[in-house]
mmCIF file of C-alpha atoms in Angstrom:
data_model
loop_
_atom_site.group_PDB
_atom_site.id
_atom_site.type_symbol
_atom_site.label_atom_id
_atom_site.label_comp_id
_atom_site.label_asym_id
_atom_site.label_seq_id
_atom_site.Cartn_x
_atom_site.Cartn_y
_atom_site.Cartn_z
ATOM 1 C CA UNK Q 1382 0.000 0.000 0.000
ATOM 2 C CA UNK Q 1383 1.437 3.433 -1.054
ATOM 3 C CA UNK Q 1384 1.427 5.697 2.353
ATOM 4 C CA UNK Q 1385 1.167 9.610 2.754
ATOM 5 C CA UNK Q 1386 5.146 10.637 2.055
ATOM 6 C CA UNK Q 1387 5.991 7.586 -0.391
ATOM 7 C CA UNK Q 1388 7.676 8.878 -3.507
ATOM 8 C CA UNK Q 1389 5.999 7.000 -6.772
ATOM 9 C CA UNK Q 1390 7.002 7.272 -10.160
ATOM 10 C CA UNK Q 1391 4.572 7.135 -12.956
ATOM 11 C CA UNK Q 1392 3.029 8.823 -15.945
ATOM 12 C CA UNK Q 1393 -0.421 10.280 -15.917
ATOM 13 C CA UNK Q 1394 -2.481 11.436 -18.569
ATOM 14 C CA UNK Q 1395 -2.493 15.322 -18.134
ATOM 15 C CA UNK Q 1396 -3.905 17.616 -19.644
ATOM 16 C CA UNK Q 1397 -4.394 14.730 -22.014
ATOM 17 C CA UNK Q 1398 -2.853 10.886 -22.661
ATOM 18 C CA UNK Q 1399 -0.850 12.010 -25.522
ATOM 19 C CA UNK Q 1400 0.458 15.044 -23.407
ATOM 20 C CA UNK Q 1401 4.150 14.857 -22.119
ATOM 21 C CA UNK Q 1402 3.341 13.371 -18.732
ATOM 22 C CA UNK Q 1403 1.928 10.562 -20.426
ATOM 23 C CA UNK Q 1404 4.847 10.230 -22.548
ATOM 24 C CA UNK Q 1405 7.484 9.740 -19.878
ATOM 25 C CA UNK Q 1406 7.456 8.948 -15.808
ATOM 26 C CA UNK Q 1407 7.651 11.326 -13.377
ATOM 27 C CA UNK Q 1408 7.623 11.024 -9.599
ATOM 28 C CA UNK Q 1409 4.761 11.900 -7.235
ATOM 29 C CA UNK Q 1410 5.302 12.651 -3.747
ATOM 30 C CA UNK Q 1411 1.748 11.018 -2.006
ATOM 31 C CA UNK Q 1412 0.447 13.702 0.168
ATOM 32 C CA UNK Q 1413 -3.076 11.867 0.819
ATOM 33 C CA UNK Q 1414 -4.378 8.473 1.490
ATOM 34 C CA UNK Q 1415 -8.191 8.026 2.825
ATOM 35 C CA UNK Q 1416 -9.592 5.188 2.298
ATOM 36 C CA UNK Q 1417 -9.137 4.567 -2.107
ATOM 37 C CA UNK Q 1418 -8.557 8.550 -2.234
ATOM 38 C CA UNK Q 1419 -5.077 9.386 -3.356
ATOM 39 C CA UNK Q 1420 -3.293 13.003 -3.958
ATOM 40 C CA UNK Q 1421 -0.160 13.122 -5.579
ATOM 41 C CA UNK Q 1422 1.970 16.343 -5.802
ATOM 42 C CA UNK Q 1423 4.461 16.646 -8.690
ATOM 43 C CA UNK Q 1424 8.307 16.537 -8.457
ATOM 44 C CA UNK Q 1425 10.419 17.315 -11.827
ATOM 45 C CA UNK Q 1426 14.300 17.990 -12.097
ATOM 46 C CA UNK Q 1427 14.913 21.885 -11.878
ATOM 47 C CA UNK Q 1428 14.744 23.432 -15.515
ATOM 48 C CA UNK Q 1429 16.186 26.800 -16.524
ATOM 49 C CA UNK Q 1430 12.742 27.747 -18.100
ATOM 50 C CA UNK Q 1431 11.386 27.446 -14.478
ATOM 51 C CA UNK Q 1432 13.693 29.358 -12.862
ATOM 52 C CA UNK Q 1433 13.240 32.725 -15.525
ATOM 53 C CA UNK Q 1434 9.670 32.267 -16.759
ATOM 54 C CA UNK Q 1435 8.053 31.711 -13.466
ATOM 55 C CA UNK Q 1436 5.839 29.027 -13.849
ATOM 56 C CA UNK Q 1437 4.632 27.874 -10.541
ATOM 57 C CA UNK Q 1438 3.325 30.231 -8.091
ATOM 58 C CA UNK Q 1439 3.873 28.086 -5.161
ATOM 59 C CA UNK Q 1440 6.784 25.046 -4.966
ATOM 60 C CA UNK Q 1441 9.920 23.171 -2.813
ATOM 61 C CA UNK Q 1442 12.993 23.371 -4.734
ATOM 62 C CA UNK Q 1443 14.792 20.290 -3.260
ATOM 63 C CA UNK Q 1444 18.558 19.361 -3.691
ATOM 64 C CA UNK Q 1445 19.220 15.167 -3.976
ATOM 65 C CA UNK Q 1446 19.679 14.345 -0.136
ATOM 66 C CA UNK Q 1447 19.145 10.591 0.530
ATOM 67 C CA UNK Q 1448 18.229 11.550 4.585
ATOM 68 C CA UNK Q 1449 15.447 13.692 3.029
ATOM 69 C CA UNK Q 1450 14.491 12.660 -0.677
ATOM 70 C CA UNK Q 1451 15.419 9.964 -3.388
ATOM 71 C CA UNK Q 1452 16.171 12.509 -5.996
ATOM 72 C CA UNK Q 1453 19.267 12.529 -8.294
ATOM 73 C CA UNK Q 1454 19.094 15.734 -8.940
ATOM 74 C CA UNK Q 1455 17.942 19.406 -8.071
ATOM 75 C CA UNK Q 1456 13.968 18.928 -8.356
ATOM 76 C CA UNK Q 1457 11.176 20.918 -8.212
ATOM 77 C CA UNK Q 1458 7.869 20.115 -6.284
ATOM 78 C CA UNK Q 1459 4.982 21.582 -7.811
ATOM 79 C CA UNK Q 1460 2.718 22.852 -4.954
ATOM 80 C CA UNK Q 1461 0.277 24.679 -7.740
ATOM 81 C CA UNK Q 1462 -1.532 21.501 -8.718
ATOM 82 C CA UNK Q 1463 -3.016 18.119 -6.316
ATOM 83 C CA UNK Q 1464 -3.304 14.990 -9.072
ATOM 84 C CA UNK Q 1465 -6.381 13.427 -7.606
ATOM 85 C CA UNK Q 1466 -7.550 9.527 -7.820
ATOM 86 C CA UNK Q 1467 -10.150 7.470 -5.758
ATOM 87 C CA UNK Q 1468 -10.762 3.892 -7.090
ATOM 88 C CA UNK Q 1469 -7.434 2.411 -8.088
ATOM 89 C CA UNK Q 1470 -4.000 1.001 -6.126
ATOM 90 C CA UNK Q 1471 -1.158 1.237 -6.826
ATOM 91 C CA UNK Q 1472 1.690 -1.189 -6.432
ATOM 92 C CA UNK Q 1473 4.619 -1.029 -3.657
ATOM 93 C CA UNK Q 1474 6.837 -1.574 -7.590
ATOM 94 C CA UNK Q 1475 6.124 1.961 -8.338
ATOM 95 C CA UNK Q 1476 7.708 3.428 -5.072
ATOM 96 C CA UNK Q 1477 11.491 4.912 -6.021
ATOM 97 C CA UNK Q 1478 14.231 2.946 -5.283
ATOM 98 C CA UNK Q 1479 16.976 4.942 -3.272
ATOM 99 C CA UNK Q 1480 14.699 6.132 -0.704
ATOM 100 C CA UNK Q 1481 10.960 5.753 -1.102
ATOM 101 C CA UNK Q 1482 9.319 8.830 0.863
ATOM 102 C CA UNK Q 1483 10.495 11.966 2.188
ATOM 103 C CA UNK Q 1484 11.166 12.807 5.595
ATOM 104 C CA UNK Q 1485 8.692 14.506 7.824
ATOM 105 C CA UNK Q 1486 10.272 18.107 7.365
ATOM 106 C CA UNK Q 1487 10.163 17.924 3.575
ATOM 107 C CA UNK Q 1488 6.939 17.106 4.081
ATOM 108 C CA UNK Q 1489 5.745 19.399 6.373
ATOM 109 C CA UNK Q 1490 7.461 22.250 3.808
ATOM 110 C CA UNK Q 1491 5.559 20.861 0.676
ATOM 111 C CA UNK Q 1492 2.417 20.713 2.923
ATOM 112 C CA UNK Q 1493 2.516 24.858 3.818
ATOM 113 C CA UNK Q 1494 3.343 25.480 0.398
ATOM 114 C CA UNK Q 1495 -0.092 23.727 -1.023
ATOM 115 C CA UNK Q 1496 -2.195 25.537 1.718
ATOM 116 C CA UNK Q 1497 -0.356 29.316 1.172
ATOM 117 C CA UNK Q 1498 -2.910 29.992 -1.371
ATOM 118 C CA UNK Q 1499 -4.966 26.747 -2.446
ATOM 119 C CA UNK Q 1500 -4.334 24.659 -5.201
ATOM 120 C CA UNK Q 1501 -5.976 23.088 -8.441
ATOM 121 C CA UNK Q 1502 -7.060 19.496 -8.017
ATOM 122 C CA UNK Q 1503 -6.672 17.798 -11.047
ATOM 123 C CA UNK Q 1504 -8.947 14.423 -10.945
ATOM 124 C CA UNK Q 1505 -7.056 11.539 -13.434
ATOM 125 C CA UNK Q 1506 -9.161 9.684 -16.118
ATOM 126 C CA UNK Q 1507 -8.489 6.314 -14.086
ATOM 127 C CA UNK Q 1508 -9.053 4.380 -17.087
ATOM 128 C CA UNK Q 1509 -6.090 6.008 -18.888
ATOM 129 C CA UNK Q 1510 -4.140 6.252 -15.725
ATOM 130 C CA UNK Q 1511 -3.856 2.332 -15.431
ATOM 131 C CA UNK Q 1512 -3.651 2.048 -19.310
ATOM 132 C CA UNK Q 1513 -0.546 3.613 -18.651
ATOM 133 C CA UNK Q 1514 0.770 2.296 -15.915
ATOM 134 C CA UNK Q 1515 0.816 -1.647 -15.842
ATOM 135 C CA UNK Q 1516 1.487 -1.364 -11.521
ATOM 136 C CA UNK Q 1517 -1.711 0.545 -11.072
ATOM 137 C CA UNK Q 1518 -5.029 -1.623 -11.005
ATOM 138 C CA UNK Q 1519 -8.843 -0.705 -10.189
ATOM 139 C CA UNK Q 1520 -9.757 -1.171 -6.652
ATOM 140 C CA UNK Q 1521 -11.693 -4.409 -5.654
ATOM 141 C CA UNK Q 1522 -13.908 -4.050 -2.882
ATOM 142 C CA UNK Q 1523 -15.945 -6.540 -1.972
ATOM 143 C CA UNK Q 1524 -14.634 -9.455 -4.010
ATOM 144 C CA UNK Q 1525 -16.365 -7.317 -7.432
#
C-alpha cells in the first residue's frame, strides 16, 4: 500500500494521454491516502525555463539528499496543482528505489506550500491512468 510521504514514479495522462506526462514517468510525492482517495503532488528535475519564466506560483525546490528525498538531482515540487484519484491502487513496484518517501520536514514544507494559497485538483481519467501504468489496477472491494 502506497502511504502519505511515499515517492511513486509514474506517468499520468495530463492535460491529455498524448500530453508529455503521459509520454514519460515522473515522480509523485503522495500527500493523501483516505480510504481509495489518493493526492499526488508533482516533483520534476529543476529546468532553466522554471527558474526565468516563473511558472509555478507556489513550490519546494529540493537538492538530492538521501536523509530527506530519493532525488538525483535538483527537483522541483509543484505545490500549484493536487493529481487526484479514488478507485485504483497502486503497487509497492512503483515506489522509487533509493529512498521511497520523504522525511517529515520535507513534508511538512511541501504541505505549507499547497495551503499558502490553495491549489488546483486535477482528478485523473483512471481508465487512462492504469492504461498507462501496468502497476496501477482498479480497486476491488468486496470481491467485485
Amino acid at each position: 500500500m502506497i502511504n502519505e510521504k511515499d515517492v511513486i514514479r509514474m506517468k499520468i495522462p495530463y492535460p491529455s494521454v498524448s500530453d508529455k506526462l503521459a509520454l514519460s514517468s515522473h515522480m509523485y510525492i503522495c500527500k493523501t491516502v483516505n480510504t481509495t482517495l489518493r493526492e499526488f503532488v508533482k516533483c520534476q528535475r529543476l529546468k532553466p525555463y522554471m527558474l526565468i519564466n516563473g511558472t509555478m506560483r507556489h513550490y519546494c525546490d529540493e537538492q538530492p539528499d538521501i536523509t530527506r528525498n530519493p532525488f538525483k538531482s535538483t527537483t522541483r515540487i509543484d505545490c500549484d496543482k493536487l493529481f487526484s484519484t479514488n478507485s485504483v491502487k497502486y503497487d509497492l513496484g512503483l515506489r522509487t528505489d533509493l529512498r521511497t518517501d520523504i522525511c517529515q520536514l520535507l513534508y511538512n514544507e511541501v504541505l505549507r506550500e499547497l495551503e499558502a494559497d490553495g491549489y488546483e485538483t486535477i482528478n485523473i481519467n483512471e481508465t487512462e491512468l492504469r492504461n498507462l501504468n501496468p502497476l496501477i489496477t482498479s480497486f476491488v472491494v468486496n470481491g467485485n
